[in-house]
Each structure stands twice: as C-alpha cells, then as structure tokens.
Coordinates of C-alpha atoms and ligand atoms in Angstrom, one line a residue:
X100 CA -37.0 19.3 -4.7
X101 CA -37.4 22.4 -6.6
X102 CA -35.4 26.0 -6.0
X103 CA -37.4 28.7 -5.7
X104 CA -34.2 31.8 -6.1
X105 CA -34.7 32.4 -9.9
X106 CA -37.2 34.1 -12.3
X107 CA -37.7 33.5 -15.9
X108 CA -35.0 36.4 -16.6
X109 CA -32.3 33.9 -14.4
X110 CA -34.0 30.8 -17.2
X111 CA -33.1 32.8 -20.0
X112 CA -29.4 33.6 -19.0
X113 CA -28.9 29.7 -18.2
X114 CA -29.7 29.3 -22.0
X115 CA -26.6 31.9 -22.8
X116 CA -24.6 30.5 -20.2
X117 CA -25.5 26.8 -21.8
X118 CA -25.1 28.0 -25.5
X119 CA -21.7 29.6 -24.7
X120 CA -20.6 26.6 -23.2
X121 CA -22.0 24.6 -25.9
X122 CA -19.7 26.7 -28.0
X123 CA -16.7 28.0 -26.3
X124 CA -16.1 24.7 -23.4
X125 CA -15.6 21.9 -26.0
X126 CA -13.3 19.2 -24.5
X127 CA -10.4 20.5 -27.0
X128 CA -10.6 23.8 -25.4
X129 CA -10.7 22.2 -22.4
X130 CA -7.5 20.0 -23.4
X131 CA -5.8 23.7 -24.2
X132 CA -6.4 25.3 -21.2
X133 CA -4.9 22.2 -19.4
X134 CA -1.9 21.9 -21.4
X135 CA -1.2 26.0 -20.9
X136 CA -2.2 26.0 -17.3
X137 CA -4.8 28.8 -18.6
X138 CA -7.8 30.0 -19.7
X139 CA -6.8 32.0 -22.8
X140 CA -7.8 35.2 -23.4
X141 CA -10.2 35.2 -26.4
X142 CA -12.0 32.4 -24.3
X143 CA -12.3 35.4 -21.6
X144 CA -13.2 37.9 -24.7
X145 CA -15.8 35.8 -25.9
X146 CA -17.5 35.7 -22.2
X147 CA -17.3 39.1 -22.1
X148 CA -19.1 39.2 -25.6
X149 CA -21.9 37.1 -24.1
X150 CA -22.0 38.9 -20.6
X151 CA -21.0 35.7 -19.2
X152 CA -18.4 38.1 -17.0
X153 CA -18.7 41.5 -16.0
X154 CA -21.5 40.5 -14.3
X155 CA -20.3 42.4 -11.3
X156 CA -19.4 45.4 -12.7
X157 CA -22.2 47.9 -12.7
X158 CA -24.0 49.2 -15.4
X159 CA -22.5 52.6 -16.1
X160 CA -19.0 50.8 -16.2
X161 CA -20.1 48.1 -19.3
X162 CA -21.3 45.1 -16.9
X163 CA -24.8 43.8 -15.7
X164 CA -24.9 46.0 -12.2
X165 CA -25.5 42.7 -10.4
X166 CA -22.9 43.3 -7.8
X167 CA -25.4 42.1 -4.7
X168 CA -27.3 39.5 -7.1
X169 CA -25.4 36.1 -6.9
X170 CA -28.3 34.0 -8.6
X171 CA -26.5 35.1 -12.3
X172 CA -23.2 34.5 -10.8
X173 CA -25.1 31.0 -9.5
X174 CA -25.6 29.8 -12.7
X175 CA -22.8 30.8 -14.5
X176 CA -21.0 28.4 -11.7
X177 CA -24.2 25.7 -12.1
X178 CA -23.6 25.0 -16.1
X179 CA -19.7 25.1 -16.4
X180 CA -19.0 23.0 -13.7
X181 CA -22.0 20.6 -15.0
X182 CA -20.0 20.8 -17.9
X183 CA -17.5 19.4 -16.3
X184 CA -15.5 23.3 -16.9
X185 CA -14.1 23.7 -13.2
X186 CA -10.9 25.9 -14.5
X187 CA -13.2 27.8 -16.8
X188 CA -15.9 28.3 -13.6
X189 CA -12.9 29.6 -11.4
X190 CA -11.3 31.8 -14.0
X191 CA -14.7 33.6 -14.0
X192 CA -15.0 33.2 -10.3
X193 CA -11.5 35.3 -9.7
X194 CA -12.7 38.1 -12.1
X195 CA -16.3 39.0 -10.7
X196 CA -16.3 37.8 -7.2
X197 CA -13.0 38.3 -6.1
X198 CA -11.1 41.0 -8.6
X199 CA -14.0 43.9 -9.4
X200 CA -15.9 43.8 -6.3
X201 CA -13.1 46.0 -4.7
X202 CA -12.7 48.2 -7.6
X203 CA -16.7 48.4 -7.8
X204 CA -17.1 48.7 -4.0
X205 CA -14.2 50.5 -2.8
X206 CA -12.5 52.2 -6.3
X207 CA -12.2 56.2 -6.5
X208 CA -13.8 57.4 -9.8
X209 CA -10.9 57.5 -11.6
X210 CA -9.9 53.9 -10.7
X211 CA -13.4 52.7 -11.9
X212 CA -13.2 54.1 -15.4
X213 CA -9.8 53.2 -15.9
X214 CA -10.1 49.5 -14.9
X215 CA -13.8 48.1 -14.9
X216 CA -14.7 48.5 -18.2
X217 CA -11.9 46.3 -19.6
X218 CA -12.9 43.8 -16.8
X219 CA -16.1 43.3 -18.4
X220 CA -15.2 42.5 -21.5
X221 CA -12.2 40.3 -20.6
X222 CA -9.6 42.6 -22.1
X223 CA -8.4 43.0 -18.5
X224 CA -7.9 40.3 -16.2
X225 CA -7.7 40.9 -12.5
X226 CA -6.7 38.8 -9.6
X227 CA -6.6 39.3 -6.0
X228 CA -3.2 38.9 -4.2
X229 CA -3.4 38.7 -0.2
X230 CA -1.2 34.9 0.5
X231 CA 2.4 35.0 1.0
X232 CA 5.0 32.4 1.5
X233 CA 5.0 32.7 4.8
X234 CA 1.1 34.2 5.6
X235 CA -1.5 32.6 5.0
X236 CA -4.4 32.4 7.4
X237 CA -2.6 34.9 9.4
X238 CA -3.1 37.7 6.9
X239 CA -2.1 40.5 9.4
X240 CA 1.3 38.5 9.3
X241 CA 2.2 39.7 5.8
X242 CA 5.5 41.4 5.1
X243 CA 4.8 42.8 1.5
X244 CA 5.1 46.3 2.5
X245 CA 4.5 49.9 0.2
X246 CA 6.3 52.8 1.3
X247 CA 5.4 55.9 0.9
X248 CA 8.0 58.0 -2.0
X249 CA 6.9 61.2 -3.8
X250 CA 4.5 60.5 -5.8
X251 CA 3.0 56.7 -5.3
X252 CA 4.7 53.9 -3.5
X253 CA 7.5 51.2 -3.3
X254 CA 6.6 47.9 -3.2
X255 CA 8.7 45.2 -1.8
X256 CA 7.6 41.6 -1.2
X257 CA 6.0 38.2 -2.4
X258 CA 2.8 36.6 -3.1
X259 CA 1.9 33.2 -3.4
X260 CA -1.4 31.0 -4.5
X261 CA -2.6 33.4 -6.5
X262 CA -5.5 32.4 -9.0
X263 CA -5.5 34.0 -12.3
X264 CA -2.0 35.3 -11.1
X265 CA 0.0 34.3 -14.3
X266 CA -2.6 35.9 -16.5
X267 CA -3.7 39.1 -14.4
X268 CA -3.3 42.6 -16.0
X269 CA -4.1 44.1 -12.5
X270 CA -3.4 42.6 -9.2
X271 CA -4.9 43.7 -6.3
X272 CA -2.4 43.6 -3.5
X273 CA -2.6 43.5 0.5
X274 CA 0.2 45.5 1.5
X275 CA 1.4 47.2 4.6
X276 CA 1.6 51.0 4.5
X277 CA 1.7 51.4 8.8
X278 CA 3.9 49.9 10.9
X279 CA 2.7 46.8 13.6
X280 CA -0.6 44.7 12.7
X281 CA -3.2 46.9 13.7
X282 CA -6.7 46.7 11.2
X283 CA -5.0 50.4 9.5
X284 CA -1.4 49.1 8.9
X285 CA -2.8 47.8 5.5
X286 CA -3.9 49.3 2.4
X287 CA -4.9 47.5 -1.2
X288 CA -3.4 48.5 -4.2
X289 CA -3.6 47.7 -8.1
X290 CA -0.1 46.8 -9.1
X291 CA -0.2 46.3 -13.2
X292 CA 1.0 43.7 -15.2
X293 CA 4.5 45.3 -16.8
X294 CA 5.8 47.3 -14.3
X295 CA 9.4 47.5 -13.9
X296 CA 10.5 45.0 -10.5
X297 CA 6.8 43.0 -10.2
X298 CA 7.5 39.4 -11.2
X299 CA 4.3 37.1 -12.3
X300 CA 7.0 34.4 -11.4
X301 CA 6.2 30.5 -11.6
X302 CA 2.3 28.8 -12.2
X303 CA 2.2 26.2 -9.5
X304 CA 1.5 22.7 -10.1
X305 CA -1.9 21.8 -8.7
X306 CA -3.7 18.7 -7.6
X307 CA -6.9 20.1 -9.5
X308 CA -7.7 23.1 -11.5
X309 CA -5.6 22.1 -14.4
X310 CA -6.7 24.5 -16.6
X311 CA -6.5 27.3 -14.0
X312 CA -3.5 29.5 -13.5
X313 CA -2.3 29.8 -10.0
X314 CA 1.0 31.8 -9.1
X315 CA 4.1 32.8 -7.6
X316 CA 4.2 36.9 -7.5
X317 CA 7.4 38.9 -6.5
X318 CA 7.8 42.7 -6.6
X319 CA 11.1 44.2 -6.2
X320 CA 11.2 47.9 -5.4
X321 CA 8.4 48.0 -7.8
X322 CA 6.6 51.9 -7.9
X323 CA 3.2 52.3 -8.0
X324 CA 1.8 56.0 -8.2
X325 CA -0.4 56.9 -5.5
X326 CA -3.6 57.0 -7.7
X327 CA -3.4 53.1 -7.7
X328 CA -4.1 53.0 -4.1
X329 CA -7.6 51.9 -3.5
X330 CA -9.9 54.2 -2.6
X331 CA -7.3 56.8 -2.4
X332 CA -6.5 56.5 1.4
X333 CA -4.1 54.3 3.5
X334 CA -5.0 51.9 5.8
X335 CA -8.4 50.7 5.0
X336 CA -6.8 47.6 3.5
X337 CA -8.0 45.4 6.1
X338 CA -11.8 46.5 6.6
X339 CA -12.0 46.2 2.6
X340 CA -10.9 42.3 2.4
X341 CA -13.5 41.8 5.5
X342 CA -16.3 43.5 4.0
X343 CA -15.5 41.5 0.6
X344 CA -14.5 38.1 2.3
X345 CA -18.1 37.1 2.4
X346 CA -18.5 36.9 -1.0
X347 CA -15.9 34.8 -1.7
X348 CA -16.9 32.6 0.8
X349 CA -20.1 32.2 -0.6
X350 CA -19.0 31.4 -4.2
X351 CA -16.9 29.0 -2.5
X352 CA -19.9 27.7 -1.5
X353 CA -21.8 28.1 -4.3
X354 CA -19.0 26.6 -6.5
X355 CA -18.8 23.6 -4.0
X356 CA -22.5 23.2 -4.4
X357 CA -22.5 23.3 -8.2
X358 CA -20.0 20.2 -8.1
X359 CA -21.9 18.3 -5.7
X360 CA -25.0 18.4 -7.7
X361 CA -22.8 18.1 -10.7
X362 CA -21.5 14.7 -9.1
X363 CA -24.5 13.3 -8.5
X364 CA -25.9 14.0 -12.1
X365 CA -23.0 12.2 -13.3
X366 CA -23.0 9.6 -11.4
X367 CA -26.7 8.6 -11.6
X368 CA -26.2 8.2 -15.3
X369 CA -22.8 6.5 -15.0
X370 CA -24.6 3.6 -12.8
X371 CA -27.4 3.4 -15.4
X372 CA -25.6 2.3 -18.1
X373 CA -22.4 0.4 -16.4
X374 CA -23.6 -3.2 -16.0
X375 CA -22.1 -5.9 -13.7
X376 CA -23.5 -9.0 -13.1
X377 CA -25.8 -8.9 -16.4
X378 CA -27.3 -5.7 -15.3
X379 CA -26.9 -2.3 -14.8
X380 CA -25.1 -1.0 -11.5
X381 CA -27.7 1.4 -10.4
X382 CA -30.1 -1.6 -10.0
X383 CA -28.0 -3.3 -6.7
X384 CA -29.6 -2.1 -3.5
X385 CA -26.5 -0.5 -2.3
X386 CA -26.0 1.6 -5.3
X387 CA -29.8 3.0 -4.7
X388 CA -29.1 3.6 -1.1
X389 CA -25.9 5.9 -2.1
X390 CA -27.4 7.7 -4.9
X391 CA -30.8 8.6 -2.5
X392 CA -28.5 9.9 -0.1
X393 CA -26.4 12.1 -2.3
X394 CA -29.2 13.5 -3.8
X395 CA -30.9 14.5 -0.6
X396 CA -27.1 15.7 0.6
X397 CA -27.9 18.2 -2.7
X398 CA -31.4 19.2 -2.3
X399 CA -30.8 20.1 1.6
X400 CA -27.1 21.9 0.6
X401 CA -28.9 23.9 -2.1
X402 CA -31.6 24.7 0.0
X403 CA -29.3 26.1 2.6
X404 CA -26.9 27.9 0.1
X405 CA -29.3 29.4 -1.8
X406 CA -31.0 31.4 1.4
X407 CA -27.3 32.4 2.2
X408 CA -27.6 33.7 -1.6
X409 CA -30.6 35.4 -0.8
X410 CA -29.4 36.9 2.4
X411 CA -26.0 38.5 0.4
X412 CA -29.0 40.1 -2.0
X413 CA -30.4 41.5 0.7
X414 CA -26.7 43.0 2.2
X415 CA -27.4 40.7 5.6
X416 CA -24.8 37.5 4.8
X417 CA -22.6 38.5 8.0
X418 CA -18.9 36.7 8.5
X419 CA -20.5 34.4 10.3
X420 CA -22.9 33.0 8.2
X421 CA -21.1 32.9 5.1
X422 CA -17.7 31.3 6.7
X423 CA -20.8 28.5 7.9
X424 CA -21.7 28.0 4.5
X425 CA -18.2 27.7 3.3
X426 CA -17.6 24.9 6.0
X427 CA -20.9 23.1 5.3
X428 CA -20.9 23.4 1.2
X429 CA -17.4 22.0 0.9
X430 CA -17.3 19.0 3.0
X431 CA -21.0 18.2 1.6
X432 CA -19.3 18.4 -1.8
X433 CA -16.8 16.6 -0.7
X434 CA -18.6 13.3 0.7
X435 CA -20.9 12.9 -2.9
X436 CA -17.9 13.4 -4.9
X437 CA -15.9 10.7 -2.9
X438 CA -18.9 8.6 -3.3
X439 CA -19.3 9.7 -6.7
X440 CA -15.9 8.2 -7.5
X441 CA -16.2 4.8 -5.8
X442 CA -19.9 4.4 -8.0
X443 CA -17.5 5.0 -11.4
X444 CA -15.2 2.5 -9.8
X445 CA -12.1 2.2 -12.0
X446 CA -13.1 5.1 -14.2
X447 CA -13.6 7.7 -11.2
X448 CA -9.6 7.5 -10.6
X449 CA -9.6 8.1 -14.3
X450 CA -9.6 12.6 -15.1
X451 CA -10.9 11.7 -18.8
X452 CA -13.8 11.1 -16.4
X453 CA -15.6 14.3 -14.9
X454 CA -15.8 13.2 -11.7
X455 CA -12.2 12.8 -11.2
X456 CA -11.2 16.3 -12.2
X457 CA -14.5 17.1 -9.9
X458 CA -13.0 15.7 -7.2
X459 CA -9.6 16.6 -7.1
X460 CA -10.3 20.3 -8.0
X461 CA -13.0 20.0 -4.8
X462 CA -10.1 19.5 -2.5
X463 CA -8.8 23.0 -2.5
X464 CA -12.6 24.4 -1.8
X465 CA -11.8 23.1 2.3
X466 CA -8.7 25.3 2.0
X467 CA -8.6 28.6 0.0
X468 CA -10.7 31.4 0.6
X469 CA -10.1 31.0 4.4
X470 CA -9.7 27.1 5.5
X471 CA -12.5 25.5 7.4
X472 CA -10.4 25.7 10.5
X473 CA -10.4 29.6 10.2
X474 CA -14.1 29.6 9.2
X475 CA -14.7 27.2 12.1
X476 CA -12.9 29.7 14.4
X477 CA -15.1 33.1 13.4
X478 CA -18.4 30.7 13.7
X479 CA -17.2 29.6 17.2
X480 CA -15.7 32.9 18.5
X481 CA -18.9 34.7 17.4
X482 CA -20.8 31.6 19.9
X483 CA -18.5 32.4 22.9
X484 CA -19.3 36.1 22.6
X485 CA -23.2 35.5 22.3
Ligands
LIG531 C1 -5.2 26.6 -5.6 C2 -5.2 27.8 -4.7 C3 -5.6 29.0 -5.0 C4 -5.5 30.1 -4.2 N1 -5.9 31.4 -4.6 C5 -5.6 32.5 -3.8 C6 -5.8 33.8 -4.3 O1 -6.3 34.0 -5.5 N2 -5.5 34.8 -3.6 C7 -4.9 34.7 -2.3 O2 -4.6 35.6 -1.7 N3 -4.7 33.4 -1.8 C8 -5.1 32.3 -2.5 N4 -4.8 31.0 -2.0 C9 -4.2 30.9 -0.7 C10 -5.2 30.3 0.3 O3 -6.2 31.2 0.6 C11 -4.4 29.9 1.5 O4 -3.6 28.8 1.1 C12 -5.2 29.6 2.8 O5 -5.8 30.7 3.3 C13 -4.4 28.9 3.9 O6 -3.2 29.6 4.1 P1 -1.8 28.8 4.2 O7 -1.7 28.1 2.9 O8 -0.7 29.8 4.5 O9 -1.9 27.8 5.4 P2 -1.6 28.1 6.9 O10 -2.2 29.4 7.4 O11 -0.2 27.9 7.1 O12 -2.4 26.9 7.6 C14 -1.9 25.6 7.7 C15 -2.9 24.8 8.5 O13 -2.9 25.3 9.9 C16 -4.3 25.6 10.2 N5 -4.4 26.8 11.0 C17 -3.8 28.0 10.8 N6 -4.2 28.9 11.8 C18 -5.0 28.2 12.6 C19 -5.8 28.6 13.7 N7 -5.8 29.8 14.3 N8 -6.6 27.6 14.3 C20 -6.6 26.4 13.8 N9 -6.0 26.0 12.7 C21 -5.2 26.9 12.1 C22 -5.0 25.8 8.8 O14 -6.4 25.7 8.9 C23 -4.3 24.8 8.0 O15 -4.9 23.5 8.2 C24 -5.0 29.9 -2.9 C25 -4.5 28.7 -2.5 C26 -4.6 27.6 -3.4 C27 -4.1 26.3 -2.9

C-alpha cells in the first residue's frame, strides 16, 4: 500500500539521504563506530555538509527550519536503518529531535546563536540529560539540583542513560532549582563539555546500539553562569520536557517503524534465496503466511504513524496520542523482527546479519523515551478523566 505524506521535494532528499549513506555508512564505518562505542565526529560533519542534520534547526540559525515537519526527519530514519545503520539513525535522532528542539523552542536569543549553528553542522553535539540512577520514570524524583550563587549556578548530581552522552559538547540537563516536586521546582540548563567538576564518566555496555554512545554523567559542584539557563527563567523545566516529550515519542515511533519495514524487506529477500528441501524457503506455505502478515503489520503501522506525523505538522499530536503511538510502533516492531529472526533461522542470532542488530537494538524502543507502562498510564488516565 502506498504512503501518501511526501512530495517530490521529500523524493529528492531520500536520494541525499541514500547517496550519503552509500558513502559515509559502509560496513567498515559501521565496524568503527562499533568498536569505539561512537559515531565519530567527521561522520557527524559530513551529515551536517549534506543537511542530513540540522534539520531541526531553523533557517536563520544554518538548518532546514523543519522543526514541526517530521517527513525529512522520517526518511532520514527510513534509509539508515534500511541500511542496516541503527547507531548512525539514533546519533542523528539525539541531535534533531531530542537536543535542538529545546534550544530552538525554548532558547533566549543569545542561547540560539551561540549553540544552534554548530548543531547543524555537527561541530556541536548535544544530548539530553533527564535519567538518574535512581529516577527514571519518576522524573520529578530527580535529586540533581542547581543552586543559585552570584552569577549562574552550582550543579551537584548524576545522570544516567544518556545517548550521545560520551560525545556531547552541550548537555541539556533537568535540574532542580525549587525545593519539593511541584511542575516549577525544575529548570533545564546547557552544562558544556569541559567544565571544571562535570564528568562524561563511563559509556555503558548495551544489548543493541553498538555503535551508539550511551553514558554515565556526574557533576560535582560544577558552575554554570546563569546565561546557560534555558530560556533565562527558573522553573519552567518541567512544562519544557512535556511540551517536547511528544516528539520524542514519535521518533520513537517513527524509528520503531523504520525497523519493522526494514525487517520485513530483509527478510523477504533472505527466504528467497535460502533453500531447504531443494527449494527456496519463502516457497513453504508457512513462510508465505508469516511474511503476508508482517507486511500487512507494516502497511497498517505506517499508515497509523504517519497520520501521527501529520498531526505533529499540524501542532495537534497531544501526550496522548503520541505516547499511543509509541506503545503501538514498538511492540509492532517488535513482533516482525522476532519473526524476522526465526525466517533467517541460524543466521538471525548471528549480528553480521541485519536483523540481529535490528532486533536487539529494538528492545530498548519499549523502554526509553517513557516505557510503555508510563505511556500506557497517560493513555489510560486521559480515558478515566473523559
Ligand atoms: C539505551 C538507553 C538510552 C537512553 N537514553 C536516554 C537519554 O538520552 N536521556 C535520558 O534522560 N534518559 C535516557 N534513557 C533512560 C530511559 O528513558 C529510562 O531508562 C526509562 O525512562 C525508564 O526509567 P528507569 O530505567 O529508571 O526505570 P524505572 O522507572 O525504574 O522503571 C522500572 C520498571 O517499573 C515500571 N514502572 C515505573 N513506574 C511505573 C508506574 N507508575 N506504573 C507501572 N509501571 C511502572 C517501568 O515501566 C519499568 O518496567 C535511556 C535508556 C537506555 C536504556
């Protein structure tokens, strides 16, 4: 079944996004990234060169101005993870939907210039610190706290999970400023790579994402001057993450969707050309059967995730809806990847394979951004008030 959300000017970017990754996604960069726990940097330079990212970042700041238009973000997710590029997909994913949008949405002036042009070139990486140790879902139960001294703040605490937090220039932090957990105890605030006390600490070990950094952050009575605060004003911390939220969700979903179609593409020519039995898998009846229903599990999930694309464009994807599309993307994904897998047989437990990274990268999708329990819980809570 066809998609109907892009125009021939979303064709012609698939052709840069496909060229790039022709160029820049080869498996011995892939390799690299895997054995460094990283996306370099001239890898994020040279996506910056082709407006690969940035894409967030408005127009007057160096980047493509398409904040509210996820289709280009789509397919920037759509032909790396086809590629079988997850790490490189995410590394993009942490710097246009999850680092710039609060510096593009929320940033004073000053903030903007100083850190969104390097953001869409790649010279600065961002990442987006909210996870500690010991608060996870539970955000308003985070301890990392910024005090108010002449002049900025001092910042005490940890961070954990956090993607692209080994490699990030800027970090934006969730950090009480108030006392208690009401919504305007917490501010955001950039804390920079090199200042004195703030730790990038340990990259974890992952089950997926290989190629992805993910990491341990400490800050130890690190200052930060007060023009680093977001926005400029305390305590809007909190109604900043919810108004950005969505948009993570739904390149969750997006991402999760990606993979699933990716799976299925993989798979279908995998059982083509494996024979058993003097002849090719895909010919047995039950290998028909599983391939007709992850394909229909595809069309129906993109036709689903691409209205909730379409409603962000048009500034109506509410909590709700997005935290339903997270939920029903990822355990989609999940079900044609498994199955994806048990069509490669041996080979699908093999990661040389595609659909083995695939598959064990999909596993965090249920869990970050929110888990599918808390998403559960703002979709039902919003049913109990109606
Ligand atoms: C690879 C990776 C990358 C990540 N990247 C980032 C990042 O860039 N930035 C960032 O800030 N964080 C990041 N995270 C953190 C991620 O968002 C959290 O792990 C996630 O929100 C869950 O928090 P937690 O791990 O503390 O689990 P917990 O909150 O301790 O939850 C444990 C279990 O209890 C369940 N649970 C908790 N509360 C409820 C409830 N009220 N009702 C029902 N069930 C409940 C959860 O659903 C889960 O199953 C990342 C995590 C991973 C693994």
């Amino acid at each position: 079944m066809d998609r109907k959300i892009f125009d021939e000017d979303h064709e012609a970017f698939r052709d840069v996004v496909k060229e790039f990754v022709k160029r820049f996604g080869t498996n011995e960069a892939r390799e690299r990234w895997e054995a460094n726990g990283e996306v370099d940097r001239e890898t994020m330079l040279a996506a910056g060169e082709s407006g690969i990212i940035g894409l967030s970042v408005p127009e007057e700041f160096g980047g493509a101005g398409m904040l509210q238009d996820y289709r280009f973000r789509t397919i920037v997710n759509e032909e790396t993870i086809r590629a079988g590029l997850g790490s490189l997909a995410g590394a993009f994913g942490i710097q246009d939907d999850l680092a710039v949008p609060y510096l593009a949405h929320f940033g004073t002036d000053a903030q903007k210039q100083k850190w969104l042009p390097g953001m869409a070139t790649g010279e600065i990486i961002g990442a987006l610190a909210m996870t500690e140790p010991g608060a996870g879902s539970d955000l308003r139960g985070i301890k990392t706290t910024a005090k108010k001294v002449d002049g900025g703040y001092i910042v005490n605490g940890a961070k954990t999970f956090i993607s692209s937090g080994a490699t990030a220039d800027v970090v934006v932090t969730f950090v009480k400023t108030g006392e208690g957990n009401r919504p305007d105890a917490f501010s955001l605030i950039l804390i920079e790579n090199g200042m004195e006390g703030f730790d990038h600490g340990k990259k974890l070990n992952k089950m997926g994402f290989h190629g992805h950094d993910t990491a341990e952050l400490s800050f130890s009575d690190v200052f930060v001057p007060e023009e680093n605060l977001i926005g400029g004003a305390e305590g809007h911390g909190f109604v900043q993450l919810m108004r950005n939220l969505p948009l993570e969700r739904l390149s969750i979903g997006v991402a999760a969707a990606a993979a699933a179609e990716a799976g299925f593409l993989w798979t279908l020519e995998y059982t083509k050309s494996r024979e058993a039995f003097g002849q090719p898998i895909v010919g047995f009846q039950n290998t028909m059967f599983r391939l007709a229903d992850m394909q229909i599990t595809v069309e129906s999930l993109w036709a689903y995730v691409d209205r909730a694309i379409e409603l962000y464009g048009e500034q109506k994807l509410t909590a709700e809806e997005a935290a339903k599309v997270k939920i029903w993307a990822t355990e989609r994904e999940w079900e044609v990847l498994d199955q994806g897998v048990q069509l490669h047989g041996g080979y699908g437990y093999i990661t040389e394979y595609n659909i083995a990274r695939a598959f064990l990268d999909a596993r965090v999708h249920r869990i970050y951004g929110g888990t599918n329990e808390i998403m559960r819980e703002i979709v039902g809570r919003q049913l109990a008030k109606s």
